[in-house]
GROMACS .gro file of C-alpha atoms in nm:
model
  308
    1MET     CA    1   2.677  -2.337  -2.049
    2TYR     CA    2   2.504  -2.308  -1.717
    3SER     CA    3   2.316  -2.582  -1.542
    4ALA     CA    4   1.951  -2.620  -1.605
    5PRO     CA    5   1.686  -2.491  -1.366
    6GLU     CA    6   1.593  -2.823  -1.223
    7THR     CA    7   1.943  -2.878  -1.082
    8MET     CA    8   1.885  -2.584  -0.851
    9PRO     CA    9   1.761  -2.639  -0.484
   10ILE     CA   10   1.382  -2.662  -0.449
   11GLU     CA   11   1.365  -2.492  -0.116
   12LEU     CA   12   1.418  -2.140  -0.215
   13PRO     CA   13   1.368  -1.830   0.006
   14VAL     CA   14   1.057  -1.629  -0.051
   15PHE     CA   15   1.037  -1.268  -0.149
   16ASN     CA   16   0.885  -1.057   0.116
   17ALA     CA   17   0.712  -0.746  -0.026
   18GLN     CA   18   0.411  -0.516   0.031
   19ILE     CA   19   0.171  -0.349  -0.197
   20ALA     CA   20   0.116   0.001  -0.040
   21LEU     CA   21  -0.145   0.263  -0.137
   22PRO     CA   22  -0.118   0.589   0.057
   23TYR     CA   23  -0.407   0.821  -0.003
   24THR     CA   24  -0.586   1.132   0.128
   25LEU     CA   25  -0.945   1.102   0.255
   26THR     CA   26  -1.163   1.416   0.261
   27PRO     CA   27  -1.401   1.332   0.557
   28GLY     CA   28  -1.668   1.611   0.493
   29ARG     CA   29  -1.825   1.856   0.722
   30ALA     CA   30  -2.010   1.612   0.960
   31ALA     CA   31  -1.731   1.346   0.979
   32GLY     CA   32  -1.460   1.603   0.986
   33THR     CA   33  -1.631   1.777   1.290
   34PHE     CA   34  -1.656   1.444   1.471
   35LEU     CA   35  -1.279   1.385   1.423
   36ALA     CA   36  -1.188   1.735   1.510
   37GLU     CA   37  -1.380   1.729   1.845
   38ALA     CA   38  -1.242   1.389   1.934
   39LYS     CA   39  -0.921   1.559   2.083
   40ASN     CA   40  -1.169   1.738   2.313
   41ARG     CA   41  -1.305   1.412   2.433
   42ARG     CA   42  -1.648   1.476   2.277
   43ILE     CA   43  -1.858   1.243   2.079
   44VAL     CA   44  -2.028   1.445   1.816
   45GLY     CA   45  -2.359   1.326   1.661
   46SER     CA   46  -2.613   1.462   1.411
   47ARG     CA   47  -2.971   1.552   1.468
   48PHE     CA   48  -3.216   1.518   1.179
   49PRO     CA   49  -3.552   1.666   1.090
   50ASP     CA   50  -3.740   1.353   1.192
   51GLY     CA   51  -3.583   1.387   1.550
   52SER     CA   52  -3.331   1.099   1.502
   53ILE     CA   53  -2.985   1.130   1.635
   54VAL     CA   54  -2.683   0.931   1.501
   55ALA     CA   55  -2.315   0.913   1.591
   56PRO     CA   56  -2.058   0.949   1.453
   57ALA     CA   57  -2.199   1.262   1.295
   58GLN     CA   58  -2.316   1.224   0.936
   59ASP     CA   59  -2.418   1.497   0.682
   60PHE     CA   60  -2.735   1.310   0.544
   61SER     CA   61  -2.967   1.061   0.692
   62ALA     CA   62  -2.914   0.697   0.588
   63ILE     CA   63  -3.289   0.642   0.613
   64ASN     CA   64  -3.434   0.918   0.394
   65SER     CA   65  -3.125   1.130   0.278
   66ASP     CA   66  -3.254   1.435   0.471
   67PRO     CA   67  -2.960   1.683   0.554
   68MET     CA   68  -2.870   1.710   0.920
   69GLU     CA   69  -3.014   1.995   1.127
   70ASN     CA   70  -2.746   2.046   1.395
   71PHE     CA   71  -2.464   1.892   1.578
   72VAL     CA   72  -2.516   1.743   1.927
   73GLU     CA   73  -2.290   1.603   2.200
   74VAL     CA   74  -2.367   1.235   2.262
   75PRO     CA   75  -2.305   1.065   2.595
   76HIS     CA   76  -1.993   0.844   2.652
   77THR     CA   77  -2.224   0.554   2.766
   78GLY     CA   78  -2.446   0.312   2.601
   79GLU     CA   79  -2.576  -0.041   2.573
   80LEU     CA   80  -2.395  -0.336   2.405
   81THR     CA   81  -2.597  -0.470   2.107
   82GLY     CA   82  -2.355  -0.700   1.935
   83PHE     CA   83  -1.976  -0.807   1.954
   84THR     CA   84  -1.731  -1.049   1.790
   85ARG     CA   85  -1.354  -1.125   1.808
   86VAL     CA   86  -1.139  -1.006   1.513
   87ASP     CA   87  -0.765  -1.059   1.499
   88GLY     CA   88  -0.742  -1.099   1.874
   89GLN     CA   89  -0.949  -0.789   1.959
   90VAL     CA   90  -1.309  -0.784   2.066
   91ILE     CA   91  -1.510  -0.540   1.847
   92GLY     CA   92  -1.855  -0.433   1.963
   93LEU     CA   93  -2.176  -0.253   1.842
   94LEU     CA   94  -2.328  -0.029   2.097
   95ARG     CA   95  -2.607   0.207   2.097
   96LEU     CA   96  -2.488   0.524   2.271
   97ASP     CA   97  -2.759   0.683   2.502
   98GLY     CA   98  -3.002   0.888   2.298
   99CYS     CA   99  -2.881   0.771   1.957
  100ASP     CA  100  -3.080   0.579   1.696
  101ASN     CA  101  -2.787   0.390   1.538
  102GLU     CA  102  -2.514   0.146   1.643
  103PHE     CA  103  -2.169   0.278   1.711
  104ALA     CA  104  -1.880   0.025   1.628
  105HIS     CA  105  -1.565   0.035   1.842
  106ARG     CA  106  -1.306  -0.185   2.029
  107LEU     CA  107  -1.428  -0.343   2.359
  108ILE     CA  108  -1.169  -0.354   2.649
  109GLY     CA  109  -1.170  -0.702   2.784
  110ASP     CA  110  -1.189  -1.068   2.697
  111LEU     CA  111  -1.472  -1.218   2.468
  112GLY     CA  112  -1.614  -1.398   2.774
  113ASP     CA  113  -1.648  -1.055   2.954
  114PHE     CA  114  -1.936  -0.939   2.751
  115LYS     CA  115  -2.306  -1.009   2.688
  116ILE     CA  116  -2.567  -0.832   2.497
  117GLY     CA  117  -2.750  -0.552   2.692
  118GLN     CA  118  -2.450  -0.468   2.925
  119ARG     CA  119  -2.394  -0.104   3.008
  120LEU     CA  120  -2.065   0.035   2.867
  121GLU     CA  121  -1.862   0.357   2.902
  122ALA     CA  122  -1.596   0.509   2.682
  123VAL     CA  123  -1.224   0.502   2.786
  124TRP     CA  124  -1.011   0.780   2.636
  125GLU     CA  125  -0.648   0.782   2.546
  126ASP     CA  126  -0.430   0.995   2.775
  127GLU     CA  127  -0.333   1.215   2.477
  128ALA     CA  128  -0.653   1.245   2.258
  129SER     CA  129  -0.605   1.296   1.887
  130GLU     CA  130  -0.826   1.406   1.591
  131ALA     CA  131  -0.927   1.028   1.530
  132ILE     CA  132  -1.184   0.772   1.632
  133THR     CA  133  -0.888   0.595   1.808
  134ALA     CA  134  -0.879   0.890   2.056
  135ILE     CA  135  -1.127   0.663   2.233
  136ARG     CA  136  -0.924   0.358   2.346
  137GLY     CA  137  -1.225   0.147   2.366
  138PHE     CA  138  -1.546   0.079   2.567
  139ARG     CA  139  -1.553  -0.107   2.897
  140VAL     CA  140  -1.821  -0.262   3.105
  141ALA     CA  141  -1.974  -0.014   3.330
  142ALA     CA  142  -2.274  -0.183   3.506
  143ASP     CA  143  -2.381   0.123   3.721
  144ALA     CA  144  -2.322   0.393   3.452
  145PRO     CA  145  -2.627   0.637   3.445
  146VAL     CA  146  -2.819   0.681   3.135
  147GLY     CA  147  -2.676   0.995   2.964
  148THR     CA  148  -2.868   1.255   2.766
  149VAL     CA  149  -2.790   1.429   2.440
  150SER     CA  150  -2.702   1.797   2.450
  151PRO     CA  151  -2.685   2.065   2.175
  152LEU     CA  152  -2.347   2.193   2.057
  153ALA     CA  153  -2.362   2.572   1.989
  154GLU     CA  154  -1.999   2.591   1.882
  155THR     CA  155  -1.760   2.311   1.739
  156GLU     CA  156  -1.409   2.288   1.620
  157GLU     CA  157  -1.339   2.353   1.246
  158PRO     CA  158  -1.399   2.028   1.047
  159LEU     CA  159  -1.079   1.824   0.980
  160GLY     CA  160  -1.023   1.894   0.614
  161SER     CA  161  -0.835   1.573   0.513
  162VAL     CA  162  -0.692   1.255   0.669
  163LYS     CA  163  -0.390   1.074   0.544
  164TYR     CA  164  -0.446   0.693   0.520
  165SER     CA  165  -0.248   0.408   0.393
  166LEU     CA  166  -0.356   0.070   0.268
  167ALA     CA  167  -0.098  -0.201   0.292
  168LEU     CA  168  -0.102  -0.560   0.166
  169PRO     CA  169   0.210  -0.755   0.279
  170TYR     CA  170   0.265  -1.083   0.087
  171GLU     CA  171   0.525  -1.350   0.028
  172HIS     CA  172   0.620  -1.440  -0.334
  173ALA     CA  173   0.782  -1.780  -0.408
  174TYR     CA  174   1.082  -1.702  -0.636
  175GLY     CA  175   1.083  -2.052  -0.771
  176PRO     CA  176   1.393  -2.208  -0.950
  177TYR     CA  177   1.391  -1.957  -1.238
  178TYR     CA  178   1.356  -1.618  -1.078
  179GLY     CA  179   1.562  -1.752  -0.774
  180ARG     CA  180   1.845  -1.844  -0.984
  181MET     CA  181   1.841  -1.508  -1.171
  182PHE     CA  182   1.838  -1.309  -0.855
  183ASP     CA  183   2.116  -1.528  -0.710
  184GLU     CA  184   2.334  -1.454  -1.003
  185ILE     CA  185   2.271  -1.081  -0.961
  186LYS     CA  186   2.367  -1.089  -0.598
  187GLU     CA  187   2.682  -1.320  -0.616
  188PHE     CA  188   2.823  -1.232  -0.958
  189GLY     CA  189   2.670  -0.907  -1.080
  190ARG     CA  190   2.535  -1.040  -1.396
  191VAL     CA  191   2.188  -1.097  -1.547
  192ILE     CA  192   2.103  -1.449  -1.681
  193GLY     CA  193   1.810  -1.579  -1.866
  194VAL     CA  194   1.707  -1.894  -2.028
  195ARG     CA  195   1.740  -1.967  -2.401
  196THR     CA  196   1.423  -1.999  -2.618
  197SER     CA  197   1.312  -2.337  -2.704
  198ASN     CA  198   1.438  -2.295  -3.059
  199GLY     CA  199   1.716  -2.048  -3.046
  200ASP     CA  200   2.003  -1.891  -2.876
  201ASP     CA  201   1.843  -1.559  -2.747
  202ALA     CA  202   1.758  -1.546  -2.390
  203LEU     CA  203   1.411  -1.475  -2.230
  204LEU     CA  204   1.418  -1.234  -1.930
  205PRO     CA  205   1.293  -1.283  -1.668
  206PRO     CA  206   1.370  -1.659  -1.709
  207ARG     CA  207   1.075  -1.885  -1.727
  208GLU     CA  208   1.000  -2.258  -1.766
  209VAL     CA  209   0.775  -2.225  -2.080
  210ASP     CA  210   0.868  -2.040  -2.398
  211ASP     CA  211   0.586  -1.776  -2.456
  212ILE     CA  212   0.596  -1.824  -2.833
  213THR     CA  213   0.629  -2.196  -2.888
  214HIS     CA  214   0.473  -2.301  -2.559
  215LYS     CA  215   0.763  -2.553  -2.528
  216ARG     CA  216   1.010  -2.601  -2.242
  217THR     CA  217   1.299  -2.342  -2.245
  218GLY     CA  218   1.644  -2.418  -2.290
  219THR     CA  219   1.964  -2.379  -2.085
  220TRP     CA  220   2.089  -2.066  -1.896
  221LYS     CA  221   2.264  -1.784  -2.076
  222ALA     CA  222   2.441  -1.478  -1.936
  223CYS     CA  223   2.343  -1.150  -2.102
  224ALA     CA  224   2.558  -0.841  -2.136
  225ASP     CA  225   2.473  -0.543  -1.924
  226THR     CA  226   2.448  -0.331  -2.228
  227GLY     CA  227   2.146  -0.310  -2.457
  228THR     CA  228   1.905  -0.110  -2.678
  229ILE     CA  229   1.600   0.084  -2.586
  230ARG     CA  230   1.276  -0.041  -2.742
  231GLY     CA  231   1.036   0.202  -2.571
  232CYS     CA  232   1.064   0.477  -2.338
  233SER     CA  233   0.875   0.758  -2.158
  234ILE     CA  234   1.023   1.072  -1.996
  235ILE     CA  235   0.885   1.127  -1.636
  236ASN     CA  236   0.875   1.480  -1.543
  237MET     CA  237   0.594   1.497  -1.280
  238GLU     CA  238   0.571   1.360  -0.932
  239PHE     CA  239   0.320   1.092  -0.832
  240VAL     CA  240   0.263   0.862  -0.544
  241GLY     CA  241   0.499   0.552  -0.546
  242GLN     CA  242   0.794   0.695  -0.716
  243THR     CA  243   1.136   0.559  -0.602
  244ARG     CA  244   1.335   0.853  -0.744
  245GLU     CA  245   1.269   1.221  -0.812
  246PRO     CA  246   1.186   1.335  -1.153
  247PRO     CA  247   1.295   1.399  -1.411
  248TYR     CA  248   1.400   1.049  -1.530
  249VAL     CA  249   1.327   0.806  -1.807
  250TYR     CA  250   1.123   0.488  -1.784
  251ALA     CA  251   1.268   0.257  -2.049
  252GLU     CA  252   1.210  -0.091  -2.198
  253ILE     CA  253   1.558  -0.226  -2.280
  254VAL     CA  254   1.661  -0.543  -2.468
  255LEU     CA  255   1.999  -0.649  -2.320
  256ASP     CA  256   2.245  -0.780  -2.577
  257GLY     CA  257   2.180  -1.159  -2.608
  258ALA     CA  258   1.808  -1.133  -2.486
  259SER     CA  259   1.499  -1.136  -2.689
  260THR     CA  260   1.271  -0.968  -2.431
  261ARG     CA  261   1.250  -0.641  -2.258
  262LEU     CA  262   1.381  -0.535  -1.922
  263ILE     CA  263   1.218  -0.238  -1.757
  264HIS     CA  264   1.454   0.007  -1.582
  265MET     CA  265   1.530   0.379  -1.523
  266ILE     CA  266   1.755   0.622  -1.694
  267ASP     CA  267   1.869   0.934  -1.502
  268ILE     CA  268   1.877   1.266  -1.701
  269ASP     CA  269   2.008   1.599  -1.645
  270SER     CA  270   1.756   1.802  -1.854
  271LEU     CA  271   1.433   1.733  -2.046
  272GLU     CA  272   1.572   1.870  -2.364
  273GLU     CA  273   1.873   1.659  -2.359
  274ALA     CA  274   1.658   1.356  -2.295
  275LYS     CA  275   1.436   1.429  -2.583
  276GLU     CA  276   1.727   1.446  -2.822
  277LYS     CA  277   1.931   1.158  -2.700
  278ILE     CA  278   1.697   0.905  -2.557
  279LYS     CA  279   1.466   0.725  -2.797
  280PRO     CA  280   1.395   0.373  -2.942
  281GLY     CA  281   1.730   0.244  -3.077
  282THR     CA  282   1.961   0.429  -2.826
  283ARG     CA  283   2.231   0.212  -2.677
  284VAL     CA  284   2.258   0.205  -2.301
  285ARG     CA  285   2.463   0.033  -2.024
  286ALA     CA  286   2.383  -0.076  -1.669
  287ILE     CA  287   2.532   0.107  -1.379
  288TRP     CA  288   2.547  -0.125  -1.087
  289THR     CA  289   2.518  -0.006  -0.725
  290THR     CA  290   2.834  -0.003  -0.515
  291GLY     CA  291   2.867  -0.216  -0.207
  292GLU     CA  292   2.690  -0.539  -0.104
  293ARG     CA  293   2.429  -0.645  -0.371
  294LYS     CA  294   2.088  -0.754  -0.242
  295GLY     CA  295   1.986  -0.983  -0.536
  296SER     CA  296   1.724  -0.779  -0.696
  297MET     CA  297   1.690  -0.551  -1.006
  298ALA     CA  298   1.757  -0.264  -0.777
  299ASP     CA  299   2.120  -0.362  -0.772
  300ILE     CA  300   2.128  -0.206  -1.106
  301GLU     CA  301   2.119   0.153  -1.001
  302ARG     CA  302   2.016   0.287  -1.352
  303PHE     CA  303   2.111   0.279  -1.707
  304GLU     CA  304   2.308   0.535  -1.890
  305VAL     CA  305   2.338   0.632  -2.265
  306ILE     CA  306   2.627   0.503  -2.457
  307ASP     CA  307   2.795   0.787  -2.651
  308GLU     CA  308   2.883   0.627  -2.986
   0.00000   0.00000   0.00000
């Protein structure tokens, strides 16, 4: 019988993790041309039928939805119309000379260096790239002459796609239940849960309140590293976020001694063999990683079918 959760230390380490979403952006003809020309240190804008000019280039007018007429090269100078400080950087809105909209970008300097109406000029990176960050930022240039917009007869081919990634780092408090479970995995290579409020079967992951009775759960119980598949899916296609190459099986497994399902993977040699052998009711065992354990479910490398 293991000690109850409340006997474990309260100050437990947190779990540092990140939710990441890589994706591909298709910028379109106008924005794609703006990005492609950035490496040439050109700021490309769009001219519309009403005579208005906007930068960065846009395919359609934000005012009346008219399609653009042609591309133009916009001056690298303009007038500051607004600014703020975000995450230690100064971000400004400026109206580039000859344009009818505001252009947002980083300002080079401290917040106190800027005021509305100042003349600014672009500062380019030494090695310009096909990105808006090819412009390092804009700096104060009190004597910068007012530039003029000029037509662009030829442009680079539009950038077809841009790879992006959104990331959300976060800290998750393990708490005494998850913390104890991961500690046991790391130190002893065993999976433990807590007994239900009215029986001997273990709940995995361990929790303070029984899902069925809504009463306090019982004491700790070690589960076997063998179990039975209760649900599964054969994965034979690649997709974003996979941690292993297909094919493999995504399985919901009830470990011996537990009453709830543990989600893990089963490696397979062939799809046909998997269809024949792996199904609800199939018996499996955990294959632990070799070397030092880290204290996570990844310490179980995979599950394999028990040939009976």
